Amino acid sequence: MTSELPYGSWPSPITAEAASAASPRIDGARFVGEDVWWGEPVPAEAGRVAVRHRGDDGDVEDVLPTPWNARSTVHEYGGGAWTADEAGTLFFVEKTDQRVYSVVDGTVRPLTPVAGHARHGGLEWRDGVLLAVREEHDPGLTVPRRAIVRIPVDGSAADDDAAIVVLVRGSDFVAQPALSPDGTHLAWVAWNHPNMPWERAEVRVGRIEDGTVGEWTAPVTGDRSVLQPRWLDEQTLLYLDDASGRWNLMRWRLGDEAPVASFAPADADTGGGLWVLGLSWYTVAGDHVVAVRTDGADHVVAVDPETGATAPLPVPVVSGVVIEDARGTRALVSGAVPGGGTGVWSVDASDGTITAVRESSAPWADEWTPRATAVTVDGPSGPVHAFAYPPTNPDVTAADGERPPYVVFVHGGPTSHVGPVASSRATYLTSRGIGVLDVNYGGSTGYGRAYRERLRGQWGVVDVADVVAAARGLIDGGLADPDRVAIAGGSAGGWTVLGALVAGDVFSAGISRYGVGDARALAEDTHDFEARYLDGLIGPLPEAEQLYIQRSPLTHAERFSAPLLLLQGSEDAVVPPAQSEAIRDALSARGVPHAYVLYEGEGHGFRRAETIVHALESEYAFLGAVFGFDTPGVAPIELQR
């Protein structure tokens, strides 16, 4: 029998501790002989990334034991921090010093020298060769220098940096190296400031002569985003190209003047924002290409590269899908399932046979997890896509006629994407009677290039208008209490939170995780990867300085009136604490209710279990304080003025 309680105050078995440990993110997966290894963050161990497999008894075991932490900081966001060979040698980047190490039979030894100025990531093992993206931060350099390098695996470079072979450099950024099966050619992705890789990037191909790449060619050039080269055979290169408006698979043969048009065109994206190294949206598995296609939700298909014939594969994932690796006709696929679990599955491209490798589900009954409803509303610039998650609790209901409070989630990036899977953070709220709307505002990936480019030159305008339109859709549809709609986001999502709060009154509270308040300060202080990102989002400096001033929420500090919670990491190199502290000071000056929490040792994105727990409980307590409901099991928060 259900009880009746006000929305927001529903008792829930989903604690912040349980939510912080639920559905761990998969950080790479590889076939190793007949075994499968995967990477997995461990919040209880300060968020370190362990590499794991299943032992003979079926239990999960660490291949990379504590305290080693496989985490790259190339581009600050890292990625591709580990790989392995067929015999079971693990290669990984250690977070603390960014050196590359190998692990054989439990023995860890360095492969690159002690050099505090060098970072590594995007590790790639193919046919006896270990490749990496190397980012050099020499004291004499005004900006980092990047290259694709070959690292000897015999340890000869551990004390001699000259033993590391630089295969190619010459562009501001490089990623996704792919060595041809005969070892004679290298393909890679390159781009230069002021572009980001989802705006304009090239796949380049060069012959390896005397150990390095001399001349190279680009199969296609122009205003397009070309990603993920992978060799089909010694002469044929596959890659992704969004010239049609969608990232689709393309094929090019060495020596041809032009690539073959997409052999499997689709009104969906095989590709996404190259925020981290090591991402893969397709792989070659036997006679097929196994690929993810995204149009709001993700699904996995097998494609015949000769005929273009496409067949769906019954992998249960619908969000955050990565095609990790292949062995014979089998491919490894990671991602999230509708019920909120994550995992790795092996799928046979020839017959669709599925095997679960690492399958995690939430530590609470399925009836507590809300199911996504795709929502589209009309915004000033066109349709706005989102996923709605209503309050979901099998034991409690609200009084007839009461409308629930809602939180509108705004993802970061802003070139990112959310799929139709409730995060543990969302479920923590919905189980307590608070609805969640996750918005893919204009600028998000997953809906084609035109949707992505809606934000070009309009950051702080289109994103704000879209989240406001999404919130008004909830209210007009009678789904949300118009007086209790909050907005929450991190990083670029925090910018949109702050912008929406100064733009109008549809939101009655805000939660900003390491959000941007001053665009000019961000342009001056942020790291090299995003140093020119704002050229496309707002305009180049100094010509567009007035736009930066006009768009920045801090410029309009007198408009802040809604209560605000600010959460920030002390070691954030992407959005430094000064941004949140300037917002805090502006709120104090106006007497606006607020709270500011600085987490020591955290960077851009929270990784430690104690931080994640405290942040979740702080958000819930904040919503209870400003929306007027009790927060059972969570202490009240003290708001400053």
Short mmCIF file of C-alpha atoms in Angstrom, two decimals, residues 332-541:
data_model
loop_
_atom_site.label_atom_id
_atom_site.label_comp_id
_atom_site.label_asym_id
_atom_site.label_seq_id
_atom_site.Cartn_x
_atom_site.Cartn_y
_atom_site.Cartn_z
CA LEU A 332 33.36 -5.38 -27.76
CA VAL A 333 30.67 -2.79 -27.10
CA SER A 334 30.31 -0.66 -23.97
CA GLY A 335 27.55 1.70 -22.90
CA ALA A 336 24.45 2.16 -20.75
CA VAL A 337 21.15 0.27 -20.86
CA PRO A 338 17.63 1.70 -20.36
CA GLY A 339 17.47 0.58 -16.74
CA GLY A 340 20.55 2.61 -15.89
CA GLY A 341 23.15 -0.15 -15.81
CA THR A 342 26.43 -0.05 -17.69
CA GLY A 343 28.72 -2.72 -19.01
CA VAL A 344 30.69 -4.40 -21.77
CA TRP A 345 29.23 -6.94 -24.16
CA SER A 346 30.80 -9.14 -26.81
CA VAL A 347 28.70 -9.38 -29.96
CA ASP A 348 29.34 -11.63 -32.94
CA ALA A 349 28.82 -9.59 -36.11
CA SER A 350 28.12 -12.71 -38.18
CA ASP A 351 25.19 -14.08 -36.18
CA GLY A 352 24.34 -11.52 -33.47
CA THR A 353 25.31 -13.73 -30.52
CA ILE A 354 25.67 -11.60 -27.38
CA THR A 355 27.80 -12.36 -24.32
CA ALA A 356 27.88 -10.14 -21.24
CA VAL A 357 31.46 -9.44 -20.14
CA ARG A 358 30.95 -6.83 -17.42
CA GLU A 359 27.33 -6.07 -16.62
CA SER A 360 26.44 -3.81 -13.73
CA SER A 361 22.97 -2.93 -12.58
CA ALA A 362 21.81 -0.46 -10.01
CA PRO A 363 21.87 -1.75 -6.40
CA TRP A 364 18.16 -1.02 -6.10
CA ALA A 365 15.11 -2.69 -7.59
CA ASP A 366 14.26 -1.82 -11.17
CA GLU A 367 10.94 -0.26 -10.13
CA TRP A 368 12.85 2.66 -8.63
CA THR A 369 14.53 3.61 -11.92
CA PRO A 370 12.59 6.10 -14.07
CA ARG A 371 12.21 5.39 -17.77
CA ALA A 372 13.02 8.07 -20.31
CA THR A 373 10.37 9.76 -22.41
CA ALA A 374 11.69 11.56 -25.47
CA VAL A 375 10.43 15.14 -25.52
CA THR A 376 10.63 17.69 -28.32
CA VAL A 377 9.51 21.29 -27.87
CA ASP A 378 9.60 24.28 -30.17
CA GLY A 379 12.37 26.76 -29.42
CA PRO A 380 13.20 30.11 -31.07
CA SER A 381 15.82 28.40 -33.29
CA GLY A 382 13.91 25.20 -34.00
CA PRO A 383 13.04 21.96 -32.21
CA VAL A 384 14.69 21.25 -28.86
CA HIS A 385 15.26 17.63 -27.86
CA ALA A 386 15.21 16.29 -24.29
CA PHE A 387 14.48 13.24 -22.16
CA ALA A 388 12.02 13.46 -19.26
CA TYR A 389 12.15 11.39 -16.07
CA PRO A 390 9.09 11.71 -13.81
CA PRO A 391 9.11 11.21 -10.02
CA THR A 392 9.31 7.44 -9.54
CA ASN A 393 8.75 5.72 -6.19
CA PRO A 394 6.69 2.51 -5.81
CA ASP A 395 5.90 3.23 -2.15
CA VAL A 396 4.79 6.86 -2.18
CA THR A 397 2.48 9.12 -4.12
CA ALA A 398 1.59 12.80 -3.85
CA ALA A 399 -1.78 14.38 -3.18
CA ASP A 400 -4.15 14.77 -6.10
CA GLY A 401 -3.57 18.05 -7.87
CA GLU A 402 -0.04 18.63 -6.56
CA ARG A 403 2.51 19.22 -9.27
CA PRO A 404 6.07 18.01 -8.72
CA PRO A 405 9.20 20.14 -8.61
CA TYR A 406 11.55 19.54 -11.54
CA VAL A 407 15.25 20.01 -12.20
CA VAL A 408 16.32 20.76 -15.77
CA PHE A 409 19.73 19.15 -16.36
CA VAL A 410 22.11 20.95 -18.75
CA HIS A 411 25.05 18.89 -20.00
CA GLY A 412 28.55 20.28 -20.44
CA GLY A 413 30.62 20.67 -23.54
CA PRO A 414 28.53 22.37 -24.81
CA THR A 415 29.18 19.94 -27.68
CA SER A 416 28.10 16.85 -25.77
CA HIS A 417 25.07 14.58 -25.67
CA VAL A 418 22.80 12.77 -23.23
CA GLY A 419 20.92 9.62 -24.16
CA PRO A 420 17.69 8.04 -22.84
CA VAL A 421 19.14 6.57 -19.64
CA ALA A 422 18.56 8.02 -16.19
CA SER A 423 21.84 8.71 -14.44
CA SER A 424 22.19 7.66 -10.80
CA ARG A 425 22.07 11.37 -9.97
CA ALA A 426 18.70 11.66 -11.71
CA THR A 427 17.35 8.52 -10.04
CA TYR A 428 18.47 9.81 -6.63
CA LEU A 429 16.18 12.81 -7.22
CA THR A 430 13.23 11.11 -8.93
CA SER A 431 12.99 8.53 -6.14
CA ARG A 432 12.44 11.44 -3.75
CA GLY A 433 9.65 12.96 -5.81
CA ILE A 434 11.65 15.42 -7.94
CA GLY A 435 11.33 15.16 -11.71
CA VAL A 436 14.29 15.57 -14.07
CA LEU A 437 14.40 16.87 -17.65
CA ASP A 438 17.72 16.19 -19.43
CA VAL A 439 18.08 18.63 -22.35
CA ASN A 440 20.10 18.25 -25.55
CA TYR A 441 19.99 21.94 -26.41
CA GLY A 442 21.13 23.34 -29.76
CA GLY A 443 24.85 22.65 -30.06
CA SER A 444 24.55 19.07 -28.82
CA THR A 445 25.84 16.15 -30.85
CA GLY A 446 23.64 13.22 -31.81
CA TYR A 447 21.24 15.10 -34.11
CA GLY A 448 23.47 16.05 -37.03
CA ARG A 449 25.79 18.90 -37.95
CA ALA A 450 23.05 21.51 -38.47
CA TYR A 451 21.75 20.99 -34.93
CA ARG A 452 25.32 21.10 -33.62
CA GLU A 453 26.10 24.32 -35.46
CA ARG A 454 22.98 26.05 -34.19
CA LEU A 455 25.19 27.25 -31.34
CA ARG A 456 27.90 28.68 -33.59
CA GLY A 457 28.38 32.30 -32.55
CA GLN A 458 25.33 31.99 -30.28
CA TRP A 459 26.63 30.51 -27.03
CA GLY A 460 24.76 32.16 -24.21
CA VAL A 461 21.80 32.82 -26.51
CA VAL A 462 20.57 29.61 -28.17
CA ASP A 463 21.45 27.32 -25.26
CA VAL A 464 19.68 29.60 -22.80
CA ALA A 465 16.61 29.99 -25.03
CA ASP A 466 16.43 26.22 -25.56
CA VAL A 467 16.51 25.27 -21.87
CA VAL A 468 13.93 27.97 -21.13
CA ALA A 469 11.71 26.57 -23.91
CA ALA A 470 12.11 23.05 -22.50
CA ALA A 471 11.16 24.23 -19.00
CA ARG A 472 8.14 26.12 -20.30
CA GLY A 473 7.07 22.97 -22.14
CA LEU A 474 7.00 21.13 -18.81
CA ILE A 475 5.01 23.88 -17.16
CA ASP A 476 2.56 24.41 -20.02
CA GLY A 477 1.96 20.67 -20.19
CA GLY A 478 0.96 20.63 -16.53
CA LEU A 479 3.85 18.32 -15.63
CA ALA A 480 5.79 20.62 -13.31
CA ASP A 481 5.02 23.10 -10.55
CA PRO A 482 5.71 26.47 -12.22
CA ASP A 483 7.07 27.85 -8.94
CA ARG A 484 9.47 24.96 -8.37
CA VAL A 485 11.58 24.46 -11.48
CA ALA A 486 15.34 24.48 -10.94
CA ILE A 487 18.19 24.28 -13.44
CA ALA A 488 21.46 22.40 -12.90
CA GLY A 489 24.58 21.96 -14.97
CA GLY A 490 28.36 21.73 -14.92
CA SER A 491 31.14 23.49 -16.85
CA ALA A 492 29.54 24.83 -20.05
CA GLY A 493 26.25 23.63 -18.58
CA GLY A 494 26.98 25.85 -15.58
CA TRP A 495 27.34 28.80 -17.96
CA THR A 496 23.88 28.05 -19.31
CA VAL A 497 22.52 27.73 -15.76
CA LEU A 498 23.87 31.16 -14.86
CA GLY A 499 22.76 32.66 -18.16
CA ALA A 500 19.22 31.32 -17.74
CA LEU A 501 18.99 32.73 -14.21
CA VAL A 502 19.88 36.25 -15.35
CA ALA A 503 17.76 36.01 -18.52
CA GLY A 504 14.34 35.54 -16.92
CA ASP A 505 12.26 34.07 -14.14
CA VAL A 506 11.22 30.62 -15.41
CA PHE A 507 13.77 29.01 -13.06
CA SER A 508 13.35 29.61 -9.35
CA ALA A 509 16.69 28.05 -8.30
CA GLY A 510 20.00 27.04 -9.85
CA ILE A 511 22.86 24.57 -9.26
CA SER A 512 26.18 25.30 -10.96
CA ARG A 513 29.01 22.79 -10.89
CA TYR A 514 32.28 24.50 -11.89
CA GLY A 515 30.31 26.82 -14.18
CA VAL A 516 31.57 29.65 -16.36
CA GLY A 517 30.48 33.13 -15.32
CA ASP A 518 32.92 35.33 -17.27
CA ALA A 519 33.67 34.39 -20.87
CA ARG A 520 36.64 36.76 -21.15
CA ALA A 521 38.25 35.28 -18.05
CA LEU A 522 37.68 31.79 -19.45
CA ALA A 523 39.38 32.74 -22.72
CA GLU A 524 42.37 34.05 -20.78
CA ASP A 525 42.66 31.29 -18.18
CA THR A 526 41.60 28.03 -19.79
CA HIS A 527 43.88 25.34 -21.19
CA ASP A 528 45.20 25.06 -24.74
CA PHE A 529 42.71 22.47 -26.02
CA GLU A 530 39.85 24.95 -25.57
CA ALA A 531 41.88 28.15 -25.82
CA ARG A 532 40.17 29.13 -29.09
CA TYR A 533 36.88 27.28 -28.62
CA LEU A 534 35.09 30.53 -27.87
CA ASP A 535 36.09 31.89 -31.30
CA GLY A 536 33.38 29.69 -32.75
CA LEU A 537 30.95 29.86 -29.85
CA ILE A 538 31.01 33.66 -29.45
CA GLY A 539 33.61 35.24 -31.76
CA PRO A 540 37.34 35.96 -32.00
CA LEU A 541 39.00 38.33 -29.58
#
